PDB file of C-alpha atoms in Angstrom:
ATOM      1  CA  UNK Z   1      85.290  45.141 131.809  1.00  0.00           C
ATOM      2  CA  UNK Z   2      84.444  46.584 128.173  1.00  0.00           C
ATOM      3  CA  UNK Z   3      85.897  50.136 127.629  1.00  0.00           C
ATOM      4  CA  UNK Z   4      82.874  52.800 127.899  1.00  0.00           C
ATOM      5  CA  UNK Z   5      82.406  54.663 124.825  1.00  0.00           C
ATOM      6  CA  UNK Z   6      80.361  57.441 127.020  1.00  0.00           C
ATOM      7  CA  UNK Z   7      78.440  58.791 124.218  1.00  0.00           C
ATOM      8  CA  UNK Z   8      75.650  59.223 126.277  1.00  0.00           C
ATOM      9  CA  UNK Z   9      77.397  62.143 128.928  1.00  0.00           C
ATOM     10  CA  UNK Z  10      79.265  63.260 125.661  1.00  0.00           C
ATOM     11  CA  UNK Z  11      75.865  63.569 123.565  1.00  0.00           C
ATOM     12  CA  UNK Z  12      74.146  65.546 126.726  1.00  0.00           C
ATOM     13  CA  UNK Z  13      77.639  67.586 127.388  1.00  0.00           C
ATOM     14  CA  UNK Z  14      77.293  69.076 123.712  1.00  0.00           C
ATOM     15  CA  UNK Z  15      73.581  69.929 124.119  1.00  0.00           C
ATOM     16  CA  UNK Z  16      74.057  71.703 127.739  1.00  0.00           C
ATOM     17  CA  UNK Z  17      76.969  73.158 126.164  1.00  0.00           C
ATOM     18  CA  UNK Z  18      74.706  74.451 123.219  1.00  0.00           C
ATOM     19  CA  UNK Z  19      71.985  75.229 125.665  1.00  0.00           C
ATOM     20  CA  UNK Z  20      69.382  73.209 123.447  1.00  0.00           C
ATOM     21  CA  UNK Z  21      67.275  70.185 124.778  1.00  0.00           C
ATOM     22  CA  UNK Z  22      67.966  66.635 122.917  1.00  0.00           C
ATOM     23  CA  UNK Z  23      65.717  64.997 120.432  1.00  0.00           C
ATOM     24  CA  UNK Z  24      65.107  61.075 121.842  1.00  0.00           C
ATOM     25  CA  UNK Z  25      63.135  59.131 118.710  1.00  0.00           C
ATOM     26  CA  UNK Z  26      62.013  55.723 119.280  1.00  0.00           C
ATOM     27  CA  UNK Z  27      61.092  52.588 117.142  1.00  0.00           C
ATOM     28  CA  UNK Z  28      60.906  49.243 117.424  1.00  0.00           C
ATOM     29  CA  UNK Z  29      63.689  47.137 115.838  1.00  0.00           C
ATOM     30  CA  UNK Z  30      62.237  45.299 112.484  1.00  0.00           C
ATOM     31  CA  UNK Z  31      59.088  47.416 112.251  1.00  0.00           C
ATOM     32  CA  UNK Z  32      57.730  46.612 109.443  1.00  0.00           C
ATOM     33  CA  UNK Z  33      60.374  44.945 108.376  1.00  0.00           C
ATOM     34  CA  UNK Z  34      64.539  44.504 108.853  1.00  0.00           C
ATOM     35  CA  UNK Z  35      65.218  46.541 105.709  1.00  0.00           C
ATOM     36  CA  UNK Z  36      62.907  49.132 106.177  1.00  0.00           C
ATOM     37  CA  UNK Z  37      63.599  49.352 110.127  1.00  0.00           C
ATOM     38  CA  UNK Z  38      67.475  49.664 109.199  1.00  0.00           C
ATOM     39  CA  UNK Z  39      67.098  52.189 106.222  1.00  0.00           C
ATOM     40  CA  UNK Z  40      65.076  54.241 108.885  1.00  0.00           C
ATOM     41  CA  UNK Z  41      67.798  53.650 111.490  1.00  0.00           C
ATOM     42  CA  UNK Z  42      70.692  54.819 109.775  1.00  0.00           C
ATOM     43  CA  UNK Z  43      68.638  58.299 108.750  1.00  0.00           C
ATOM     44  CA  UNK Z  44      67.498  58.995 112.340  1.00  0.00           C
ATOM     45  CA  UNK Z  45      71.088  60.521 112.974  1.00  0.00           C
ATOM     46  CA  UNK Z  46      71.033  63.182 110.097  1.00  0.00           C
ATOM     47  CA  UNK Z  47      67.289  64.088 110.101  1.00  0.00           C
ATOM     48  CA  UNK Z  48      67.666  65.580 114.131  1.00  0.00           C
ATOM     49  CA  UNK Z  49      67.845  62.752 116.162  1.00  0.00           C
ATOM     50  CA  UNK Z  50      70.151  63.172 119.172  1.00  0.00           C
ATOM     51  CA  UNK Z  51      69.418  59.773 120.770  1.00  0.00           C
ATOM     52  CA  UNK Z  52      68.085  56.722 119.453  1.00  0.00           C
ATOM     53  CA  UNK Z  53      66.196  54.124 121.572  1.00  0.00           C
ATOM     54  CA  UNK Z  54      65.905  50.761 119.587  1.00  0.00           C
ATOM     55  CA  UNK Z  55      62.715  49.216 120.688  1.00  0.00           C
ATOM     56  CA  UNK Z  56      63.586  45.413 121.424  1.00  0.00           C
ATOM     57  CA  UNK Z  57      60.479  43.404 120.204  1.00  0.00           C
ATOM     58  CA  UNK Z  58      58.464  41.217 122.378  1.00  0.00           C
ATOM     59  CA  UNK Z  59      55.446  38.813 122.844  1.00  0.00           C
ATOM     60  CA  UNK Z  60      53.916  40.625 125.707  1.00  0.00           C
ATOM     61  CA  UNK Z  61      54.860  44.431 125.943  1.00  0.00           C
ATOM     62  CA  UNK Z  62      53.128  44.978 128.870  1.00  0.00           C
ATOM     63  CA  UNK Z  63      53.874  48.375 129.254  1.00  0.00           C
ATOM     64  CA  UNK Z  64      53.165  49.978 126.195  1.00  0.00           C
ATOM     65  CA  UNK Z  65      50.044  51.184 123.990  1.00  0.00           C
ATOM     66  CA  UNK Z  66      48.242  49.587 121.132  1.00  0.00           C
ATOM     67  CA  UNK Z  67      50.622  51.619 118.861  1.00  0.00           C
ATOM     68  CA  UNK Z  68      53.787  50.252 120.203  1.00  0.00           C
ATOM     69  CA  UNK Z  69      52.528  46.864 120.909  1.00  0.00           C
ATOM     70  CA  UNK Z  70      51.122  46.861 116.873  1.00  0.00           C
ATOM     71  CA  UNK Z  71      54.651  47.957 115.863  1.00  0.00           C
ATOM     72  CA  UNK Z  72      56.727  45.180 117.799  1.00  0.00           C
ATOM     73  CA  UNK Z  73      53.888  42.656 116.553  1.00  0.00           C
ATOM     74  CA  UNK Z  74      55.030  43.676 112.871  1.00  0.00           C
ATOM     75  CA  UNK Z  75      58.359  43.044 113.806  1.00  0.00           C
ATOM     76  CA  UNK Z  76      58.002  39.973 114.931  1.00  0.00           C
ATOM     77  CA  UNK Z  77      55.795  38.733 111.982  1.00  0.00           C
ATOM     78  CA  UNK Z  78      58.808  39.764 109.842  1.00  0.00           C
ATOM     79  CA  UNK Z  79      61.111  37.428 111.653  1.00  0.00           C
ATOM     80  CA  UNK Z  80      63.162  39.791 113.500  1.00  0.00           C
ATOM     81  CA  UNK Z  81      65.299  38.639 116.395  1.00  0.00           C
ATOM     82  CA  UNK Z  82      67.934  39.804 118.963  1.00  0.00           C
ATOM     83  CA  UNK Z  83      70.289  38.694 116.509  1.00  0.00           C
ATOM     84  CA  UNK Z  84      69.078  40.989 114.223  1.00  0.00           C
ATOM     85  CA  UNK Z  85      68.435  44.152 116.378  1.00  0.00           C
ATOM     86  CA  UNK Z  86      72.224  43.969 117.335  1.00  0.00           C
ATOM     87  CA  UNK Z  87      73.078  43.529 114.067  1.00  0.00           C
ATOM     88  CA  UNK Z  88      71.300  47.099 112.821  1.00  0.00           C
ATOM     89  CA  UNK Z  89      73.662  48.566 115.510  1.00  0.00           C
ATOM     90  CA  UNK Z  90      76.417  47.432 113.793  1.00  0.00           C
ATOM     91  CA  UNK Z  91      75.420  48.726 110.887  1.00  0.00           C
ATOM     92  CA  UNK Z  92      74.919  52.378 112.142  1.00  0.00           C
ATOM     93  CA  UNK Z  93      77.972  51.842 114.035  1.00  0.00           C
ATOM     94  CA  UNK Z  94      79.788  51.493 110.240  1.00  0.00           C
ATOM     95  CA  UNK Z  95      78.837  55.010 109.369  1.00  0.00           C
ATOM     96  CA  UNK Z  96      77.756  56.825 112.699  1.00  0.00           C
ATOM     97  CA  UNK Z  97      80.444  56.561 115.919  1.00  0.00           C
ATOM     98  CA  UNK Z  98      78.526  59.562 117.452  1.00  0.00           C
ATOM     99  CA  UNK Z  99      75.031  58.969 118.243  1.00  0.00           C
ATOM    100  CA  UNK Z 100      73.594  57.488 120.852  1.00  0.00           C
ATOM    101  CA  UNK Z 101      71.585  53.947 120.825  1.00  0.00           C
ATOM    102  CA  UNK Z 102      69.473  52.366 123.772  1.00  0.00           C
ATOM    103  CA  UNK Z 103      68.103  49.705 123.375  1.00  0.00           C
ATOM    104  CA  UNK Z 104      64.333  49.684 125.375  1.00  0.00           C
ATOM    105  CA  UNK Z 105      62.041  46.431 126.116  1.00  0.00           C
ATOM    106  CA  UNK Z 106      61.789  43.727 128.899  1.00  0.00           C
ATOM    107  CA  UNK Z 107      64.114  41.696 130.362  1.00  0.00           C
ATOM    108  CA  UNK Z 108      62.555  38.273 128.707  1.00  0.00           C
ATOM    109  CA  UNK Z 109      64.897  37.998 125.355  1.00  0.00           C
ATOM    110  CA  UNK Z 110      67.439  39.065 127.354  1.00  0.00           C
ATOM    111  CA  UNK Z 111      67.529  36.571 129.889  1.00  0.00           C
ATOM    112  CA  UNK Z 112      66.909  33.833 127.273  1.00  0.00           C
ATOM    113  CA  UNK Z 113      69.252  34.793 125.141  1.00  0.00           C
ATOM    114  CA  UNK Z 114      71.798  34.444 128.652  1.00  0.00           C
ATOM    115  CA  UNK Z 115      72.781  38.001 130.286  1.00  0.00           C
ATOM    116  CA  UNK Z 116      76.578  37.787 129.816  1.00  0.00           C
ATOM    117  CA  UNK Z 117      75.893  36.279 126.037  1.00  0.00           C
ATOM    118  CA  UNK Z 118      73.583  39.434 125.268  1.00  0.00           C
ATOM    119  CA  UNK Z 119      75.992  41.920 127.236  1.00  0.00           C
ATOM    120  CA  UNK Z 120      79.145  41.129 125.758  1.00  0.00           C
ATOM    121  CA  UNK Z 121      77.751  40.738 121.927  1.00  0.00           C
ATOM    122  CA  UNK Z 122      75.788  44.652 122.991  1.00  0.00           C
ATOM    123  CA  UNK Z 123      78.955  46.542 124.499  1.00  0.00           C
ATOM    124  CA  UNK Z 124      80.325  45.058 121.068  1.00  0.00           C
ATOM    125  CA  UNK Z 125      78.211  45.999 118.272  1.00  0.00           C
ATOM    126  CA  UNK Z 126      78.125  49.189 120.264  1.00  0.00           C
ATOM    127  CA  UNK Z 127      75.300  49.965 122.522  1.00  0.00           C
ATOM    128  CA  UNK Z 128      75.627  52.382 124.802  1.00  0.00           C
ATOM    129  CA  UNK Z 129      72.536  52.277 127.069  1.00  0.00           C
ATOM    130  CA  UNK Z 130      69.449  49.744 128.481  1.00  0.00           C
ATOM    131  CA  UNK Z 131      65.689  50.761 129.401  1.00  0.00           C
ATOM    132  CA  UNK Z 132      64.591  47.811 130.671  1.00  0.00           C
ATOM    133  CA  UNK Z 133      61.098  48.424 131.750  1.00  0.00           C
ATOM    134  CA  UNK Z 134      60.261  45.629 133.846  1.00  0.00           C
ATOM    135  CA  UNK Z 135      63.054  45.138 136.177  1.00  0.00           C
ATOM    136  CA  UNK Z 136      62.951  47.335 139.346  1.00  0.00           C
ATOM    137  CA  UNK Z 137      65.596  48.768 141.741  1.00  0.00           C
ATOM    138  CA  UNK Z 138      65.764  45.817 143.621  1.00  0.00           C
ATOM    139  CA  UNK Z 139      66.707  43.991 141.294  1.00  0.00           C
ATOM    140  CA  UNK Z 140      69.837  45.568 139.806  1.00  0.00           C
ATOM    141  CA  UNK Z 141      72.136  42.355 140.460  1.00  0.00           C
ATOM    142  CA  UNK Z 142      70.476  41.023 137.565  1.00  0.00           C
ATOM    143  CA  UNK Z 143      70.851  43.318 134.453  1.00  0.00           C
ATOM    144  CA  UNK Z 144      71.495  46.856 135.669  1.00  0.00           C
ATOM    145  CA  UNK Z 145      75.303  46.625 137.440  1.00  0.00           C
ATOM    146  CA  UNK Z 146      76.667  43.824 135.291  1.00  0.00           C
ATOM    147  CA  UNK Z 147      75.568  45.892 132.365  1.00  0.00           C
ATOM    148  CA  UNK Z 148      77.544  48.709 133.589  1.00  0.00           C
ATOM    149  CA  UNK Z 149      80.402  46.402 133.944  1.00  0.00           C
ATOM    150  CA  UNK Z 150      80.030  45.864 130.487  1.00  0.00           C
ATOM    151  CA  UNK Z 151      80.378  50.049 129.725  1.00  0.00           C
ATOM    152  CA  UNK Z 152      76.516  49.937 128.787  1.00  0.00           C
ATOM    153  CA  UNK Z 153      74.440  53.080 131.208  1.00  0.00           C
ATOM    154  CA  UNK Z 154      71.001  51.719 132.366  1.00  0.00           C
ATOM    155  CA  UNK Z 155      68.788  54.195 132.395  1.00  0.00           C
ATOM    156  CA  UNK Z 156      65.673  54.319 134.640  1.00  0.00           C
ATOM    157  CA  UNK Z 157      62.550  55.238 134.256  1.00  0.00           C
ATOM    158  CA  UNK Z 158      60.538  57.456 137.281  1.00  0.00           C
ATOM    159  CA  UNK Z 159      56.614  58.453 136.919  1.00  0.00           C
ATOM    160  CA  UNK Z 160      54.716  60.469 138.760  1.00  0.00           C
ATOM    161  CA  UNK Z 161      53.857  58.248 141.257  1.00  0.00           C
ATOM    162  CA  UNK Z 162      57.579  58.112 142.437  1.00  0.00           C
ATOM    163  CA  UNK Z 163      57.200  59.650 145.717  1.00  0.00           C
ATOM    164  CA  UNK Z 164      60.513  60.507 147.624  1.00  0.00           C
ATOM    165  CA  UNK Z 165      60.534  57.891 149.615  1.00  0.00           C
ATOM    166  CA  UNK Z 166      61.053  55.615 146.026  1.00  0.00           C
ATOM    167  CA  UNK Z 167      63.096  57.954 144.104  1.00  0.00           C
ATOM    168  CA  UNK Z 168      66.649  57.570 145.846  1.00  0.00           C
ATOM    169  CA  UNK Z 169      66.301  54.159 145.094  1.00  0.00           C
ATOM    170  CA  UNK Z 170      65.217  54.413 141.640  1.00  0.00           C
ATOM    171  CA  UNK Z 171      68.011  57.113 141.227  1.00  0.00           C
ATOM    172  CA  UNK Z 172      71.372  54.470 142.856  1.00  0.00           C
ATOM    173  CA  UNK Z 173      72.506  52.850 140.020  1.00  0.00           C
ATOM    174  CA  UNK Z 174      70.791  54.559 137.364  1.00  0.00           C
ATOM    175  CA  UNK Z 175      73.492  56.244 134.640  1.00  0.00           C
ATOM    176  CA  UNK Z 176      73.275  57.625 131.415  1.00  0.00           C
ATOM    177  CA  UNK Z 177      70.084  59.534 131.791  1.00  0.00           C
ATOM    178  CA  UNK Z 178      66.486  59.657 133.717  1.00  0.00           C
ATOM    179  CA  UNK Z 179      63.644  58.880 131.159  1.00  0.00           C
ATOM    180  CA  UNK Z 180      60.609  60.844 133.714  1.00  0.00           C
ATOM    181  CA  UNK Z 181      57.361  58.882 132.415  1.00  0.00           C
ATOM    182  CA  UNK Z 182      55.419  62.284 132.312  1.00  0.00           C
ATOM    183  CA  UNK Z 183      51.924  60.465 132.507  1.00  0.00           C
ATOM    184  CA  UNK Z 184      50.559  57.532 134.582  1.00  0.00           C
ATOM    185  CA  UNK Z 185      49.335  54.689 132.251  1.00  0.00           C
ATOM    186  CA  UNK Z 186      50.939  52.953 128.811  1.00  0.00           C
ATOM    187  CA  UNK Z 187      53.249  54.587 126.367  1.00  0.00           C
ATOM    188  CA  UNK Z 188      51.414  56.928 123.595  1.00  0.00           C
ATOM    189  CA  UNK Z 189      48.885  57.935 126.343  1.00  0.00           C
ATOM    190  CA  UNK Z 190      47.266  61.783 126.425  1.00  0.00           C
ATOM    191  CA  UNK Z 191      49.933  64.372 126.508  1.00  0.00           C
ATOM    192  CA  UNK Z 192      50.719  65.427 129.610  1.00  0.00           C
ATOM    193  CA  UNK Z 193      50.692  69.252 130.871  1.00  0.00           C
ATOM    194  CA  UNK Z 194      53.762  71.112 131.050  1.00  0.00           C
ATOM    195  CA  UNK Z 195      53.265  73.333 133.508  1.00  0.00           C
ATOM    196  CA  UNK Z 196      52.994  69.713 136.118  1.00  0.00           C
ATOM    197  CA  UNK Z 197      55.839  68.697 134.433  1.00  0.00           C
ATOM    198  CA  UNK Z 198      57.993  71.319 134.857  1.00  0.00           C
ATOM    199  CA  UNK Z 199      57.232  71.014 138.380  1.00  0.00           C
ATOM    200  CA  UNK Z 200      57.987  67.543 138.839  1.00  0.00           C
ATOM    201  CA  UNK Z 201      61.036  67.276 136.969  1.00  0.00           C
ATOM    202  CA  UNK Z 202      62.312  70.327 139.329  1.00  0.00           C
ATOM    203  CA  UNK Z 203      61.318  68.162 142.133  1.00  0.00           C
ATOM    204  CA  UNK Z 204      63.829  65.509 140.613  1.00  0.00           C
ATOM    205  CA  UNK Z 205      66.911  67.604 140.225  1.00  0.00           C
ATOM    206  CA  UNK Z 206      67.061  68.182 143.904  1.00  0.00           C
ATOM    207  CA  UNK Z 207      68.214  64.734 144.118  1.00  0.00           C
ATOM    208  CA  UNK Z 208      69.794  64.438 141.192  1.00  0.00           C
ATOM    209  CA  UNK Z 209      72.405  65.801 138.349  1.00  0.00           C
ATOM    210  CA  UNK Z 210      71.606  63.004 135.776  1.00  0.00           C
ATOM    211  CA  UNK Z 211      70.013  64.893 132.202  1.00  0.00           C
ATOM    212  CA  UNK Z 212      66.246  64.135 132.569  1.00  0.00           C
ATOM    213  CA  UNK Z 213      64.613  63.146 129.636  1.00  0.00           C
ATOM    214  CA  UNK Z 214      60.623  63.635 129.598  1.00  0.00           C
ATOM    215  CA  UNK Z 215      58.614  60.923 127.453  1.00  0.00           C
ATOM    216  CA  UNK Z 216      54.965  59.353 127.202  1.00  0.00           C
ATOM    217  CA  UNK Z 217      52.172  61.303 125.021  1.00  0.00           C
ATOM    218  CA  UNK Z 218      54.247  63.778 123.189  1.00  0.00           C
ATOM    219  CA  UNK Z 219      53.910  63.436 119.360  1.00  0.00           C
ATOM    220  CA  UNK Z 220      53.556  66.913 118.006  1.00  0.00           C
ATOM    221  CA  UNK Z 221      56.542  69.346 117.315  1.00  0.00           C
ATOM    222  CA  UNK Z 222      54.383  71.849 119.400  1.00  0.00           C
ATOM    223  CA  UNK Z 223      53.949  69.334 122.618  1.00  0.00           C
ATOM    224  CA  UNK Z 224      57.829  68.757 122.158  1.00  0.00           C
ATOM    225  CA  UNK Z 225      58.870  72.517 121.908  1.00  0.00           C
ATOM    226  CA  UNK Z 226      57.127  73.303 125.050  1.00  0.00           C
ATOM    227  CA  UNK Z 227      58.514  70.247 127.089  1.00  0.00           C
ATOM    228  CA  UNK Z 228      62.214  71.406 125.266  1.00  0.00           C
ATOM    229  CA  UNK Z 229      62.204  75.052 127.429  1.00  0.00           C
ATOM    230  CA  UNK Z 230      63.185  72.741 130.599  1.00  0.00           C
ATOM    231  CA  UNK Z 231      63.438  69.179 130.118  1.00  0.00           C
ATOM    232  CA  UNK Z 232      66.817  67.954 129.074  1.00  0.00           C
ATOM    233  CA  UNK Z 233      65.477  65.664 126.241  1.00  0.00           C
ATOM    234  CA  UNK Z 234      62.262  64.972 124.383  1.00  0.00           C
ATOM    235  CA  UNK Z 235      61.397  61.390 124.192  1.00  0.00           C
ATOM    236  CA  UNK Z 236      58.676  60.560 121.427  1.00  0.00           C
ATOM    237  CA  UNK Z 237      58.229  56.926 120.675  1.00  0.00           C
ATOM    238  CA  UNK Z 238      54.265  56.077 119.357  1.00  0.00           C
ATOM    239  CA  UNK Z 239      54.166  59.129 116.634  1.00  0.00           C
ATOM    240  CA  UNK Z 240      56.933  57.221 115.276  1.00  0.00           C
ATOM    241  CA  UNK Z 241      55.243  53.604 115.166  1.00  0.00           C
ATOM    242  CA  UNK Z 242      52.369  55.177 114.334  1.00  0.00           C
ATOM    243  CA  UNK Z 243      53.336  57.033 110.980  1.00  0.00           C
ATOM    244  CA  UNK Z 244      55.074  53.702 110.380  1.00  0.00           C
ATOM    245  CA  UNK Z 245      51.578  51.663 111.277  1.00  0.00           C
ATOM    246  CA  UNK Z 246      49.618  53.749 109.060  1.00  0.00           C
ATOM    247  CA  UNK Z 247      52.279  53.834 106.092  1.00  0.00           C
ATOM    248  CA  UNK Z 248      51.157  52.192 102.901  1.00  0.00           C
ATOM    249  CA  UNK Z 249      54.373  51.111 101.863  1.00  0.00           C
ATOM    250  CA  UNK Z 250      57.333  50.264 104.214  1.00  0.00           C
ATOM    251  CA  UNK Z 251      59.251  52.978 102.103  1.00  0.00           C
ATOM    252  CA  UNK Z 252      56.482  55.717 102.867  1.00  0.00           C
ATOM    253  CA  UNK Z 253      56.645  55.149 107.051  1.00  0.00           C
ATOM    254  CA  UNK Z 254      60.679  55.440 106.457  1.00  0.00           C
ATOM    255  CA  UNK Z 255      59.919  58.882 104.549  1.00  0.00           C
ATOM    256  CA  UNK Z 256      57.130  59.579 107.196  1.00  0.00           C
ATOM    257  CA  UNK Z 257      59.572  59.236 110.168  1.00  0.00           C
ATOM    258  CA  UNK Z 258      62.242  61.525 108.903  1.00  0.00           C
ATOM    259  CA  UNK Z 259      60.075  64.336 107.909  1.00  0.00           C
ATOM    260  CA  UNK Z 260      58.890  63.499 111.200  1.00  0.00           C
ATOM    261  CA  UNK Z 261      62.005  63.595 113.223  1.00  0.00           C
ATOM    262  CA  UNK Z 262      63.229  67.141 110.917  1.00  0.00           C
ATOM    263  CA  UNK Z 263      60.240  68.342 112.408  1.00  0.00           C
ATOM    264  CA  UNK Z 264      60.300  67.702 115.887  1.00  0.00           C
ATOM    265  CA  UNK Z 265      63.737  68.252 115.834  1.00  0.00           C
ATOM    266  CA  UNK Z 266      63.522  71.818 114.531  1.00  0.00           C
ATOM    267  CA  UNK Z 267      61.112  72.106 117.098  1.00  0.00           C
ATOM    268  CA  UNK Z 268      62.884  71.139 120.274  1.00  0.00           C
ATOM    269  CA  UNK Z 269      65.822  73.276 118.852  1.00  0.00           C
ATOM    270  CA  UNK Z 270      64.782  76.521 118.685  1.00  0.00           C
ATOM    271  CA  UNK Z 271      62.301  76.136 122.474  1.00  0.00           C
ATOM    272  CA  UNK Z 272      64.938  77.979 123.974  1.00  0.00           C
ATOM    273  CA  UNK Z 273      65.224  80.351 121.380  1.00  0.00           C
ATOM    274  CA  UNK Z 274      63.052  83.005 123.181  1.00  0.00           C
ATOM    275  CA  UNK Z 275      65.312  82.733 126.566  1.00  0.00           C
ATOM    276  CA  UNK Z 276      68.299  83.529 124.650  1.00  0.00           C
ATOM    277  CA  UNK Z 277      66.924  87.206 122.719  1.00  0.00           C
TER     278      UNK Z 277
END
């Protein structure tokens, strides 16, 4: 069993502590292209990001929006690999011991690659959590417990359509945190209402003392600072690929995503502001 680095609980700990939601940024690994992906990696940490999810690329993203689907096809134009994603967490390993990475996708390029194979070489370059979007509860021999064996947290994902019947099963094995899909539909779909929101994810922490994390649709500092005041993270993923789609230059989306990320960050920061006067 690999040693767990639990920079996950440590990473929510300090933000409870602080009474302050967490930032969650996502893109996909490679997008546009390894250098630019890993310059924009390694600034994540500094410009507000609390956790990083590391979109995996594949062929058929099945759950995602045009935006994230465009961004993993650029990735995968520019030759990136497994091989490669895992290598970018090495790299922000070298200078950042502190910050969160989970790595997001489908369970395809892992399998391929051989669970134990991928598992072992992850735990080592230092990832510290899996969203794997396509493998349910029922399936947690697979990925989900031997991954936890390995010191890696899966981390599930529940929607609204997780009725309570569903949600102690979604809720067994899952560790790290609760990603709460705040819309029905693909990723980067309309932005979801708080008030509802706040509502459900109350429903969820009767069953539950896992941080939630609240994702899908939210792309403006505003949307984010109102989902901060009770959610215990902010997950924005297709603002991301999108300022990275739209960049003219692979240098511009890396500027584009940090100003970004300050942004939202500063945002989700000071939600809770108000509570505190």
């Amino acid at each position: 069993m690999t040693q767990r680095h639990d920079r996950i609980a440590r990473r929510f700990d300090e933000l409870k502590a602080a009474n302050r939601a967490g930032l969650v940024t996502f893109i996909s690994a490679g997008d546009p292209d390894y250098e630019a992906s890993l310059e924009t990696l390694l600034a994540l940490p500094e410009a507000g990001a609390d956790v990083i999810e590391l979109g995996m690329p594949f062929t058929d993203p099945m759950a995602d929006g045009p935006s994230i689907q465009a961004s993993t096809l650029r990735a995968l134009e520019g030759g990136q690999t497994m091989a490669k994603t895992l290598s970018m967490v090495r790299a922000l390993r070298e200078r950042d011991d502190a910050t969160p990475v989970v790595l997001m996708g489908y369970y395809n390029p892992i399998y391929c690659m051989g669970v134990e194979a991928f598992l072992a070489e992850a735990a080592e370059a230092g990832v510290d959590g899996l969203i794997v979007v396509d493998l349910p509860p029922e399936h947690d021999a697979e990925l989900c417990l031997p991954a936890q064996a390995h010191g890696i947290d899966f981390i599930r994902l529940a929607t609204p359509t997780t009725d309570a019947k569903r949600l102690p099963l979604v809720l067994e094995n899952t560790s790290g945190f609760l990603y709460y899909v705040s819309s029905t539909g693909v990723t980067g779909a309309a932005a979801p209402s708080a008030e509802r929101v706040a509502e459900e994810v109350e429903a969820i922490r009767a069953h539950s003392a896992l941080p939630i994390g609240v994702g899908f649709g939210i792309r403006t500092p505003e949307q984010a600072e109102r989902i901060a005041r009770f959610a215990d993270a902010v997950v924005v993923g297709s603002a991301f690929t999108d300022a990275i789609g739209e960049a003219a230059r692979p240098e511009d989306g890396v500027r584009r995503v940090v100003d970004l990320t300050r942004s939202l960050s500063e945002a989700v920061h000071r939600a809770r502001e108000a509570e505190e006067a």
